CSV table of C-alpha atoms in Angstrom, one decimal:
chain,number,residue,atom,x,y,z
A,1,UNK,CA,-27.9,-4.2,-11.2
A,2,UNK,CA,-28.1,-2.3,-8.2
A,3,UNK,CA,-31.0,-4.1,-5.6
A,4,UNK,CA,-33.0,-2.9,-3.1
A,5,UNK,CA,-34.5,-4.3,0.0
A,6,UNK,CA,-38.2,-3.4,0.8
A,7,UNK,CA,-39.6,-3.0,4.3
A,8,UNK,CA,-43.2,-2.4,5.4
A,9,UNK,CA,-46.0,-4.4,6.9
A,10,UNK,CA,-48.7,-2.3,4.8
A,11,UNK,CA,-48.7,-5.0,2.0
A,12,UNK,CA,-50.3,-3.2,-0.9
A,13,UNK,CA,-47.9,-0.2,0.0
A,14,UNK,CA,-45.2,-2.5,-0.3
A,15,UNK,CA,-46.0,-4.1,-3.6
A,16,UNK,CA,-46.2,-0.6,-5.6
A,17,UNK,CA,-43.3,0.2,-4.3
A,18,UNK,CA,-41.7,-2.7,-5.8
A,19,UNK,CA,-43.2,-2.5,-8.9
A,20,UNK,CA,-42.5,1.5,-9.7
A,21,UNK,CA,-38.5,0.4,-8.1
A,22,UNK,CA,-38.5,-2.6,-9.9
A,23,UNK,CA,-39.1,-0.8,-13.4
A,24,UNK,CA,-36.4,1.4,-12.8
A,25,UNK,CA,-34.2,-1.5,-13.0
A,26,UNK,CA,-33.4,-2.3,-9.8
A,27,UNK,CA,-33.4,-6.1,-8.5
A,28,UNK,CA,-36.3,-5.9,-5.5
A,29,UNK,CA,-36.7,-7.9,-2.3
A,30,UNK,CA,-39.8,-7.6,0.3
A,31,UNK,CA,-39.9,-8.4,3.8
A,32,UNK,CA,-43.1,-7.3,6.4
A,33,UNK,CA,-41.2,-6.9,10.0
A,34,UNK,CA,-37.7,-6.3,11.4
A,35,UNK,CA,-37.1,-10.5,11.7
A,36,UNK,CA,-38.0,-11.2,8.2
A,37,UNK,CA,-36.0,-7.5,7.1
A,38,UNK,CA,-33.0,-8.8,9.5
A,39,UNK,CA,-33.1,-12.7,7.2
A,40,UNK,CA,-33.3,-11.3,3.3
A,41,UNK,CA,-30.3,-9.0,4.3
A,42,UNK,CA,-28.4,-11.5,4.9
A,43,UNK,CA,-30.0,-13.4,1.5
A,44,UNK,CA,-30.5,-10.6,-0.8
A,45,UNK,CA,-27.3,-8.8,0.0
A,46,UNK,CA,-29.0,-5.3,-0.6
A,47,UNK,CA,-27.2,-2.0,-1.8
A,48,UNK,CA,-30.6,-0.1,-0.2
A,49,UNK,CA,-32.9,-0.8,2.4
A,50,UNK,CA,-36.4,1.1,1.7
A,51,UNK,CA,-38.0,0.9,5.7
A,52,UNK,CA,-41.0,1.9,7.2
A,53,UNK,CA,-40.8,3.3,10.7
A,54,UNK,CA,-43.2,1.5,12.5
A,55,UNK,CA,-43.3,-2.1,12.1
A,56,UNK,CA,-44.9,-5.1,14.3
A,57,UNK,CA,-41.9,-6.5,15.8
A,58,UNK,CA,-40.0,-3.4,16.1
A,59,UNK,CA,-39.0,0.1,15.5
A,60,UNK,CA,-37.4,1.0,11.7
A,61,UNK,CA,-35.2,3.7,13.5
A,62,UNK,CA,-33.8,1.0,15.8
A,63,UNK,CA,-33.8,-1.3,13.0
A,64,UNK,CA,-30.8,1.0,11.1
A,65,UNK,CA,-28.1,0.1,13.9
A,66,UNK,CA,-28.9,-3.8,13.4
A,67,UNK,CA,-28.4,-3.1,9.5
A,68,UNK,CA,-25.6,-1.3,9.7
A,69,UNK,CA,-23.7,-3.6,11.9
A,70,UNK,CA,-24.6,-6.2,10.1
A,71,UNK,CA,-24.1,-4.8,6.1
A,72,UNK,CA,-22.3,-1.4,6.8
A,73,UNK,CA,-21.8,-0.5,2.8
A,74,UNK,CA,-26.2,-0.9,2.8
A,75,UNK,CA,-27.5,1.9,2.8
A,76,UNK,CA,-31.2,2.7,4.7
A,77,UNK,CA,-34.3,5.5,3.3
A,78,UNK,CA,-36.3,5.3,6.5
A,79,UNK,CA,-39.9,6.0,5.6
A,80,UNK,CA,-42.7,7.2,8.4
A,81,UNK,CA,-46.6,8.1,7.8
A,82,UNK,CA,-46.4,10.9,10.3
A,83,UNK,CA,-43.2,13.0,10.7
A,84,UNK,CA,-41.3,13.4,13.4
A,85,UNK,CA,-38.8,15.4,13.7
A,86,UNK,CA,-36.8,13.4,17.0
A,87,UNK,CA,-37.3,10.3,15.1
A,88,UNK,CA,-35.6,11.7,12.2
A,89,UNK,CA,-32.3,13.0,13.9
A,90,UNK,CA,-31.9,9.7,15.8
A,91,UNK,CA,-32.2,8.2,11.9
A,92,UNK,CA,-29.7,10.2,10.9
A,93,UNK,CA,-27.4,9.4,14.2
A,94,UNK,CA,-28.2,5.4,13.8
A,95,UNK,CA,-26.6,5.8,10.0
A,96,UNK,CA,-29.5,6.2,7.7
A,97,UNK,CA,-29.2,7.8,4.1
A,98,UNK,CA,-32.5,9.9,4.6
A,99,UNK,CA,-35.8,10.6,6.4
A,100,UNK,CA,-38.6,11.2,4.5
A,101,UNK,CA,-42.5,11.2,4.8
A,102,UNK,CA,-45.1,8.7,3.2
A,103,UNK,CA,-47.4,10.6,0.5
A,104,UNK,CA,-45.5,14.0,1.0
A,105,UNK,CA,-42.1,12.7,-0.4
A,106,UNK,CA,-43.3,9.8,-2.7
A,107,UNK,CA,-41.4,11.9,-5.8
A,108,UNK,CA,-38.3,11.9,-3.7
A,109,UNK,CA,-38.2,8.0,-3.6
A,110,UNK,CA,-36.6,7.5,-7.0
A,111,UNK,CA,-33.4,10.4,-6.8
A,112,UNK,CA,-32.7,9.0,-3.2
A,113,UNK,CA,-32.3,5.1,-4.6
A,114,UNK,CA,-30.3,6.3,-7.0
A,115,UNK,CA,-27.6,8.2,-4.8
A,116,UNK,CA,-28.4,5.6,-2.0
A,117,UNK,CA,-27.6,2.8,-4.7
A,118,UNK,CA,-24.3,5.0,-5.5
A,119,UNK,CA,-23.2,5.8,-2.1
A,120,UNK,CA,-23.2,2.2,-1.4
A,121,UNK,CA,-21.9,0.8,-4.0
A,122,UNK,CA,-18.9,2.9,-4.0
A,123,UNK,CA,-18.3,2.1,-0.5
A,124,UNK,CA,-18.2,-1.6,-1.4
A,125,UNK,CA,-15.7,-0.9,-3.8
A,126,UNK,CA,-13.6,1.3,-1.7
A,127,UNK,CA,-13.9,-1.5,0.9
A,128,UNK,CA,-12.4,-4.6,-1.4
A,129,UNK,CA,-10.0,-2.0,-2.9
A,130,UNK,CA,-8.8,-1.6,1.1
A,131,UNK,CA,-9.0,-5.4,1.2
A,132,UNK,CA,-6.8,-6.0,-1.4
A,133,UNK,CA,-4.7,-3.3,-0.6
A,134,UNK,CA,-4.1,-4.9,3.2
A,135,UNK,CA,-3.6,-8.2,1.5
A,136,UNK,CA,-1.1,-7.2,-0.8
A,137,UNK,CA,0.4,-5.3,2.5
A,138,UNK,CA,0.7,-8.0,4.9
A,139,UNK,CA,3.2,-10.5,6.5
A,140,UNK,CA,1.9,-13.2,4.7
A,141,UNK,CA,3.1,-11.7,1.3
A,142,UNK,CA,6.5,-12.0,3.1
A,143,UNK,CA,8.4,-14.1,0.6
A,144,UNK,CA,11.0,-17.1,2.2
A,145,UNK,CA,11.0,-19.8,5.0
A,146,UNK,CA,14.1,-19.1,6.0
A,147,UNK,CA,14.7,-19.5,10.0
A,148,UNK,CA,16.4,-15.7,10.2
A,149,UNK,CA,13.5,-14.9,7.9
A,150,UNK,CA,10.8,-16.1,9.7
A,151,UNK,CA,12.4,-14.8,13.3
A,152,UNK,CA,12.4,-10.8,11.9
A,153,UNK,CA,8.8,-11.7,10.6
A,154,UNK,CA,7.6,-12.7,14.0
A,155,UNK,CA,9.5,-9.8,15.9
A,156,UNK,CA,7.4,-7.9,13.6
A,157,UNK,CA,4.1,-8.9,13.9
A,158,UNK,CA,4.5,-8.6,18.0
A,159,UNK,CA,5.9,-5.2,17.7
A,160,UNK,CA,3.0,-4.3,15.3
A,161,UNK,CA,0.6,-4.6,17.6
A,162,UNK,CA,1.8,-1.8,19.6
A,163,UNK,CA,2.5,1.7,19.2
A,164,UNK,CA,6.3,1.5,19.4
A,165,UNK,CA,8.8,3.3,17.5
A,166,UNK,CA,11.0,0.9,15.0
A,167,UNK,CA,14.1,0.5,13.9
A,168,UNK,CA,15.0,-1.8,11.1
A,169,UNK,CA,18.5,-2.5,10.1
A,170,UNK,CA,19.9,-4.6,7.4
A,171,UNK,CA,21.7,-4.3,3.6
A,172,UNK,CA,19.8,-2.2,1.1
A,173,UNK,CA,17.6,-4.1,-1.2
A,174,UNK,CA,16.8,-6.6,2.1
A,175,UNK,CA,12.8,-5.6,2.2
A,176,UNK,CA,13.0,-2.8,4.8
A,177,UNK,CA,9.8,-0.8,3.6
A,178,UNK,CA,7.8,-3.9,2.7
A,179,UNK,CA,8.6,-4.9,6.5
A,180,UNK,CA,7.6,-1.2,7.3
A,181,UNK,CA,4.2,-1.6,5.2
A,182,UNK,CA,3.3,-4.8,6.9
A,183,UNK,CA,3.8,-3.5,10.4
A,184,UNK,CA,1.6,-0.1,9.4
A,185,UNK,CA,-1.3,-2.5,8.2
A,186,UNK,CA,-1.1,-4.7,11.1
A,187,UNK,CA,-1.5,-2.0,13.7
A,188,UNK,CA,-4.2,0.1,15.3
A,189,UNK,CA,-3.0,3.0,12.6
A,190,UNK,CA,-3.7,0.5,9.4
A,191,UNK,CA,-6.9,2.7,8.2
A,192,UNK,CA,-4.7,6.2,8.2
A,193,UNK,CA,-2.1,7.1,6.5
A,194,UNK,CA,1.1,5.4,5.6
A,195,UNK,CA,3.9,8.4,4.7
A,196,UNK,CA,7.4,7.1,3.3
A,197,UNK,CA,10.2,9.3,2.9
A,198,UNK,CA,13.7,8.2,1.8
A,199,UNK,CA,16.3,11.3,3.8
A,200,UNK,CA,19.4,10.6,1.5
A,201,UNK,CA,16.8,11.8,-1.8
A,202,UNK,CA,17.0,15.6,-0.5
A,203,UNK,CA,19.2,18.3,0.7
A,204,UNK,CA,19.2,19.6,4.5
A,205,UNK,CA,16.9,22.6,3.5
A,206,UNK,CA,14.6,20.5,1.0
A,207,UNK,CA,14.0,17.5,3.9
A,208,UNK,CA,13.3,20.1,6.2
A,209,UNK,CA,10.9,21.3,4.3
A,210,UNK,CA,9.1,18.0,3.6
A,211,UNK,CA,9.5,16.6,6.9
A,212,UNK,CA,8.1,19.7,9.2
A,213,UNK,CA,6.2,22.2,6.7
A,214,UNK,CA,6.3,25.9,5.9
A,215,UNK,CA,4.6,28.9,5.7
A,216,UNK,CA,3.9,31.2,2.7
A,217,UNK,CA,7.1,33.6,2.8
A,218,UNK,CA,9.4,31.8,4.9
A,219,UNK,CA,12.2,31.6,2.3
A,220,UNK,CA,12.7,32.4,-1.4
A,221,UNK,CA,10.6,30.2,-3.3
A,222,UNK,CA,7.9,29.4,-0.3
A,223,UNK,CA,5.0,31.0,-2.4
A,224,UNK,CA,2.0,29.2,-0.3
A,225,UNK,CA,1.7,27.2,2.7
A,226,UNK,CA,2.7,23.6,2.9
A,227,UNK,CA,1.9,21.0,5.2
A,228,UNK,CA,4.8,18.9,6.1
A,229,UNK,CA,5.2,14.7,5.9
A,230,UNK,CA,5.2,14.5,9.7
A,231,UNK,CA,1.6,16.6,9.7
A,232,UNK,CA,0.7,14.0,6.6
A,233,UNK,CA,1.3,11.0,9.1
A,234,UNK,CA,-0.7,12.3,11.9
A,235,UNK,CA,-3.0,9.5,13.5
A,236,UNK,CA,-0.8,7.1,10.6
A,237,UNK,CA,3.0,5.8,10.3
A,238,UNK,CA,6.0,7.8,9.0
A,239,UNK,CA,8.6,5.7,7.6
A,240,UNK,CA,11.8,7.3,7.4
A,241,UNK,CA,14.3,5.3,5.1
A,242,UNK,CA,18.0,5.9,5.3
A,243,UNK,CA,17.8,7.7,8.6
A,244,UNK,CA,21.4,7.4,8.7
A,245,UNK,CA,21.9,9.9,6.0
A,246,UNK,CA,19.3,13.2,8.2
A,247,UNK,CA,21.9,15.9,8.9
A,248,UNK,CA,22.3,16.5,12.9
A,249,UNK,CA,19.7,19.6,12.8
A,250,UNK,CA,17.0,17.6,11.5
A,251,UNK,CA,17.9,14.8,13.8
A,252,UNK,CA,17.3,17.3,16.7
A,253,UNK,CA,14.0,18.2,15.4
A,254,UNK,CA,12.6,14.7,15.0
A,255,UNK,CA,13.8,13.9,18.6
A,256,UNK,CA,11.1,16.6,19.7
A,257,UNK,CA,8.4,15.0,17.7
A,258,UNK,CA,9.6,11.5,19.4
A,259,UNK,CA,9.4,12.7,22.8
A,260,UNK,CA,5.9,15.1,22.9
A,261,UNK,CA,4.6,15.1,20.1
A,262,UNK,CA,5.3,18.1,18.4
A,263,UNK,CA,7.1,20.2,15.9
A,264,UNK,CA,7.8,23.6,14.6
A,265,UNK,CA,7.2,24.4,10.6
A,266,UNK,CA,9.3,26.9,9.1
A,267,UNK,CA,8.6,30.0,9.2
A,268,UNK,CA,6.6,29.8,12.6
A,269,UNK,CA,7.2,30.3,16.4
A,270,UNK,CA,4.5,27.8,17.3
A,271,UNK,CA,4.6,24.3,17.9
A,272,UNK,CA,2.0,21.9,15.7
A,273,UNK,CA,1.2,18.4,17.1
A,274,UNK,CA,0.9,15.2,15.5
A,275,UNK,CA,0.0,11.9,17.1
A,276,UNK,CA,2.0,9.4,14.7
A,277,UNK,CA,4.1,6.2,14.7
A,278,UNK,CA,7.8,6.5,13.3
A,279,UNK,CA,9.4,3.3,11.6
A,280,UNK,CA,13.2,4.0,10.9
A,281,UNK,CA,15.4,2.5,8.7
A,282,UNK,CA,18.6,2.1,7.7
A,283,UNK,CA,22.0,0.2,6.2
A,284,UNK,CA,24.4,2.1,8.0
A,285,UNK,CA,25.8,1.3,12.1
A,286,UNK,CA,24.2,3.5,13.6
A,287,UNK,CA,26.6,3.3,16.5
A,288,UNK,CA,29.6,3.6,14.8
A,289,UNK,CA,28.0,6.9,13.1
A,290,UNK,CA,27.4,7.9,16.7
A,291,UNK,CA,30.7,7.6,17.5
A,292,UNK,CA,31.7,9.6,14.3
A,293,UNK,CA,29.5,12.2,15.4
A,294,UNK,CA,26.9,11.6,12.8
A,295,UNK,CA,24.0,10.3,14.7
A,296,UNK,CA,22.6,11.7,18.0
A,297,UNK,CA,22.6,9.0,20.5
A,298,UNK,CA,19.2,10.0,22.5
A,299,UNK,CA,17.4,9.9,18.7
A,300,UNK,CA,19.5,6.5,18.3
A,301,UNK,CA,17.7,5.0,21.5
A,302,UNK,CA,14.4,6.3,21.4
A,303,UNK,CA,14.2,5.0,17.1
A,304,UNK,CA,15.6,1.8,18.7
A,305,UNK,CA,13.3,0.9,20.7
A,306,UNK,CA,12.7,-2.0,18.7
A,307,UNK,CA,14.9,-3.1,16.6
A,308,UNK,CA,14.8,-5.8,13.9
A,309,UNK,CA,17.7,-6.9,11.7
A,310,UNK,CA,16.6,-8.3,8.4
A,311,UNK,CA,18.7,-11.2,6.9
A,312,UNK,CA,20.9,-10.4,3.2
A,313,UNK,CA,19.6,-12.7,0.6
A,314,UNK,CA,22.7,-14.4,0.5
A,315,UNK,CA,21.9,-15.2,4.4
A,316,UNK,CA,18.8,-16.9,3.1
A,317,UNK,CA,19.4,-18.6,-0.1
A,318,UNK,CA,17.0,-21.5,0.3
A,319,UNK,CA,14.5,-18.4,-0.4
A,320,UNK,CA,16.0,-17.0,-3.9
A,321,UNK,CA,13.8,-20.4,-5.8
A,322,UNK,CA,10.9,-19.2,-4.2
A,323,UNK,CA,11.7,-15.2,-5.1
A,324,UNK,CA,12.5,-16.0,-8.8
A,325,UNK,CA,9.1,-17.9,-9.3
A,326,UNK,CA,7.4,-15.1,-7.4
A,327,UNK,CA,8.8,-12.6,-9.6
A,328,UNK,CA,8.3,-14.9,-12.6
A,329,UNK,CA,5.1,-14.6,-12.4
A,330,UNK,CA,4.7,-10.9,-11.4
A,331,UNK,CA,6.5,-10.2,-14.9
A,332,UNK,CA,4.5,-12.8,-16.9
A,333,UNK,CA,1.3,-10.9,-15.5
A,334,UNK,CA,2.8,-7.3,-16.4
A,335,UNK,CA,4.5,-8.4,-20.0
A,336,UNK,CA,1.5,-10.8,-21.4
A,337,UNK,CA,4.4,-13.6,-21.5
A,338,UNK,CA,3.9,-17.2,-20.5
A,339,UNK,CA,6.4,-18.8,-18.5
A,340,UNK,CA,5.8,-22.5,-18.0
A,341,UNK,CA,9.3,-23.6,-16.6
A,342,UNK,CA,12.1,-22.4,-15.3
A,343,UNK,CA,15.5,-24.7,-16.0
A,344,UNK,CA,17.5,-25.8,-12.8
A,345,UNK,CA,20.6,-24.4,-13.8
A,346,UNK,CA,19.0,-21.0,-13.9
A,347,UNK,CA,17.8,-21.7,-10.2
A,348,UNK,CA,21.9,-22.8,-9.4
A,349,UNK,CA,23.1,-19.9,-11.1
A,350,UNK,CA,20.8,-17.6,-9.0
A,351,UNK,CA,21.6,-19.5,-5.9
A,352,UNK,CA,25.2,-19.3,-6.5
A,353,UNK,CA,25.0,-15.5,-7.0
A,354,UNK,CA,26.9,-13.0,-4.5
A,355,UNK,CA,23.5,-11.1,-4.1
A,356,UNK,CA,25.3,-7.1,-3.3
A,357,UNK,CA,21.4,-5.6,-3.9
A,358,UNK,CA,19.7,-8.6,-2.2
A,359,UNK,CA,15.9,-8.8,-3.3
A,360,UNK,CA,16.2,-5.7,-5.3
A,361,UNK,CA,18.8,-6.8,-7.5
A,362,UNK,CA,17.4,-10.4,-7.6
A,363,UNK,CA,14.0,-8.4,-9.2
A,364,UNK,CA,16.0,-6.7,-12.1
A,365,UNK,CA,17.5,-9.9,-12.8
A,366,UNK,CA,14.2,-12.0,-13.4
A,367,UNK,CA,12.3,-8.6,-15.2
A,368,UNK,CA,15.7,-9.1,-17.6
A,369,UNK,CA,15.2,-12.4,-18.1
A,370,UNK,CA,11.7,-12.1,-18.9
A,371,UNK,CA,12.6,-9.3,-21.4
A,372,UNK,CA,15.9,-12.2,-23.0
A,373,UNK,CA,13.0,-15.1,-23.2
A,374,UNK,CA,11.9,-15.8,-26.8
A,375,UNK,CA,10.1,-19.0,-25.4
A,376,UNK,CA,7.8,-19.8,-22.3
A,377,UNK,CA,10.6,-20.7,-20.3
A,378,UNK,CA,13.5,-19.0,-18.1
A,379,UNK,CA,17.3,-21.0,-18.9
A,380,UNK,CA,20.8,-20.3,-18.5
A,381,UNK,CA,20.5,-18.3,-21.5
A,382,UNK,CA,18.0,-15.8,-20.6
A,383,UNK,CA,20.0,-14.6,-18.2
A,384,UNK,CA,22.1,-11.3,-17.6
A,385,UNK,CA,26.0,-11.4,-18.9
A,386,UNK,CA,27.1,-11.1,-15.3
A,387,UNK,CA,25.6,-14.6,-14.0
A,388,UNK,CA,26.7,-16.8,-17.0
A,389,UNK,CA,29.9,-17.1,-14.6
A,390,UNK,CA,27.7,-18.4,-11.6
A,391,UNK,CA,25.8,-20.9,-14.0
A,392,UNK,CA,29.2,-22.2,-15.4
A,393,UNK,CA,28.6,-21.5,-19.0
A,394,UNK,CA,30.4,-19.7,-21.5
A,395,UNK,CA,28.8,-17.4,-24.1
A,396,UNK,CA,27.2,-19.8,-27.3
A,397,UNK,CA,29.1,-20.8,-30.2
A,398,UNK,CA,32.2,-17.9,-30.8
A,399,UNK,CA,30.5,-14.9,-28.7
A,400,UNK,CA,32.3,-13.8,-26.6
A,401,UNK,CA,31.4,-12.0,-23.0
A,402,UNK,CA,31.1,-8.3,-24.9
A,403,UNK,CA,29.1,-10.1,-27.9
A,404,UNK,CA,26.5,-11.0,-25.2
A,405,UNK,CA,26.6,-8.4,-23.3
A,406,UNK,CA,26.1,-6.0,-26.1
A,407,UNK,CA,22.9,-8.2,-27.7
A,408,UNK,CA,21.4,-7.8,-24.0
A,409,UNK,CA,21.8,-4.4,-23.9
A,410,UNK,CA,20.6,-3.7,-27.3
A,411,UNK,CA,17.3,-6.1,-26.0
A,412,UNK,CA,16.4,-4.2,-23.1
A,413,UNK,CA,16.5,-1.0,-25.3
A,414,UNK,CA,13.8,-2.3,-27.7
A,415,UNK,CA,12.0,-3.5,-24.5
A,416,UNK,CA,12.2,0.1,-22.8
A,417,UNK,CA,11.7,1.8,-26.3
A,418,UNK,CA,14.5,3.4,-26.3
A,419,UNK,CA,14.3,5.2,-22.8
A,420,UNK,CA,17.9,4.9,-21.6
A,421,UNK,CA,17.0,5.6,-17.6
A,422,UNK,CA,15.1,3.0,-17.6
A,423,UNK,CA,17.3,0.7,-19.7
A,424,UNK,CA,20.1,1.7,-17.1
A,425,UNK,CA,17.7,0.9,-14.0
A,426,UNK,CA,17.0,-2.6,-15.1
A,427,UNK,CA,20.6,-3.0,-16.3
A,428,UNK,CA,21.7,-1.9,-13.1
A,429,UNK,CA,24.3,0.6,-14.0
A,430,UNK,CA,24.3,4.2,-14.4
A,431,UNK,CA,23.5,6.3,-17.6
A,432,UNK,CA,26.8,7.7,-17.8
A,433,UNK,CA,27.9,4.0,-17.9
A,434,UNK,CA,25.4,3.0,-20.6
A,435,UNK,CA,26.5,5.7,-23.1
A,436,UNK,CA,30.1,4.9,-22.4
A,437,UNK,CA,29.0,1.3,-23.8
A,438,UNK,CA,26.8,2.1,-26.5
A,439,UNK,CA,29.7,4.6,-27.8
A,440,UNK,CA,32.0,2.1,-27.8
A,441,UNK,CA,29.8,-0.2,-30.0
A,442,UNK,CA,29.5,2.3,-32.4
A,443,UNK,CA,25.4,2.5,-31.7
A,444,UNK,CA,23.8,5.4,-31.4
A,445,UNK,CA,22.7,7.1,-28.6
């Protein structure tokens, strides 16, 4: 129920008002002056504020600022006996829904409350959505206590605070976008846009294109305009993953954008500007790949300006316990399964795992799990044929290795439905790979 806040010193005024409002279904609060108006905001937590110009203790167009700094989702209907034109623009500049005129507009009351109500109710929405979205964003949901851990997360949350270019290094899977998220939301930039873009997922001509832009007839197949990633990020971040892998043209290109600003889309003479952040990353020496030829060293230094090296998971391993209950519960959440306990020897086993995907890897193997559990808690069984070495167990009874390996596969096909790229993503092997196997078993593909 949507509620409204009435305000006006004319007592019998105010009291029709809040019956006709009131029968329209909305929950109605009344308050004669700007002090009393200023007190049941607070208490009635209004999605409209209904105010009279003129009141005793104040003025109603003066009165909007105070409400919108105070309740800025709350929207205000400023109502006056006598119109006045100046009055009504400085409304409108103080944040008020509408203007309107006592008597002349009564029949406009009702249609305003209800796209008032609307307006602000949305906007409350779109505000806890950003909430949770910033939460789910930020270094706290950093997972680990880990010293080297804890050291990049503090680099981070200095460097945020700035408008300095990034460069995060470290093994893939280590948490370099989450990092790269985090700094985004942290910063001056965290209410525009955040633009990822991973350079080894196109070809030189395609990554051009995404990165800078084109115009309509600029090469076969550019059939319309298209605004480019780097134009997507102005007054926001661009986060450029696997920057080791941008050919040397492009490389020259996003120097130019480094050092003023600026860019050239295909297809055009003229330089665009953007006013944007860049956060780099990569699992590759860059300085080696400079010495290969591979990497410009001016780009290197001005990406570099602060660098941050994330740990490996197996750098970190007093983190993994806190990962796999983490993930535990993410999975129990998504696959309406209950788990209630997780066996030590599944801990030891993860503990004791060479971790070559680090907290990517780590991910699959809990969502397999969750798929292997026929009970409401994750043991040495559950999980995947490649970690029964690390937990010290052979397969049960007289399976053998392929036996178990072949039942898990089989499992996470009934869990994907059948969908072998996704069976192959969680199994982490190829497709290729998976067919090979499920020929082999004699099943069919």
């Amino acid at each position: 129920m949507a509620k409204v806040l009435i305000i006006d010193d004319e007592m019998q005024l105010r009291r029709l008002l809040s019956r006709i409002i009131g029968l329209e279904g909305y929950e109605v609060a009344e308050a004669a002056d700007c002090a009393s108006g200023m007190k049941m905001l607070r208490q009635h937590e209004p999605d409209v504020v209904l105010c009279d110009v003129k009141l005793p203790d104040g003025s109603g167009v003066e009165l909007v600022s105070r409400i919108k700094e105070a309740a800025p989702a709350v929207e205000v209907i400023l109502m006056t006996a006598y119109g006045n034109i100046p009055d009504g623009v400085q409304a409108i500049k103080n944040g008020a829904f509408d203007y309107i005129t006592k008597g002349d507009d009564n029949n406009k009351i009702l249609p305003l409350l209800s796209r008032a109500s609307e307006k602000a109710q949305m906007q409350r929405r779109l505000a806890r959505f950003e909430d949770k979205l910033s939460e789910e964003n930020s270094f706290d949901r950093v997972i680990g206590s880990s010293a080297a851990l804890r050291e990049a997360v503090e680099l981070a949350r200095k460097v945020a605070v700035t408008d300095t270019s990034v460069l995060l290094t470290g093994e893939t899977g280590t948490g370099k976008e989450v990092f790269a998220r985090a700094i985004h939301h942290a910063s001056r930039r965290a209410h525009e846009a955040f633009v990822a873009v991973n350079c080894s997922a196109f070809s030189k001509e395609l990554l051009e294109s995404e990165l800078f832009g084109h115009r309509a007839g600029s090469f076969t197949g550019a059939t319309k305009d298209k605004k480019g990633l780097v134009e997507e990020a102005d007054g926001g971040t661009l986060f450029l993953d696997e920057i080791g892998e941008m050919p040397l043209e492009l490389q020259t290109k996003l120097l130019r954008v480094l050092e003023n600003g600026e860019f050239i889309k295909i297809g055009e003479t003229r330089p665009t500007k953007a006013d944007l952040r860049i956060i780099a990353a990569t699992n590759r020496d860059l300085e080696k790949e400079i010495k290969a030829g591979n990497f410009r060293e001016d780009l290197f230094f001005r990406l570099s300006v602060f660098r941050i090296q994330l740990p490996s998971l197996n750098q970190r391993r007093g983190d993994i316990a806190d990962y796999v209950r983490y993930f535990a519960g993410l999975f129990s959440a998504k696959m309406g399964k209950r788990i209630e306990n997780i066996d030590k020897g599944y801990i030891e086993a993860m503990e004791n795992h060479t971790w070559r995907g680090n907290v990517r890897e780590l991910r699959n193997a809990v969502e397999r799990s969750m798929i292997m559990a026929d009970s409401n808690v994750l043991s040495v069984g559950t999980l995947p044929p490649e970690f029964r070495n690390d937990a010290g167990v052979a397969a049960d009874g007289s399976m053998t290795l392929e036996d178990v390996e072949r039942n898990h596969i089989v499992k996470i096909l009934e869990y994907t439905g059948g969908n072998k790229s996704e069976a192959a993503r969680l199994l982490g092997i190829g497709v290729a790979t998976l067919y090979r196997k499920l020929e082999s078993w004699g099943l069919k593909s």
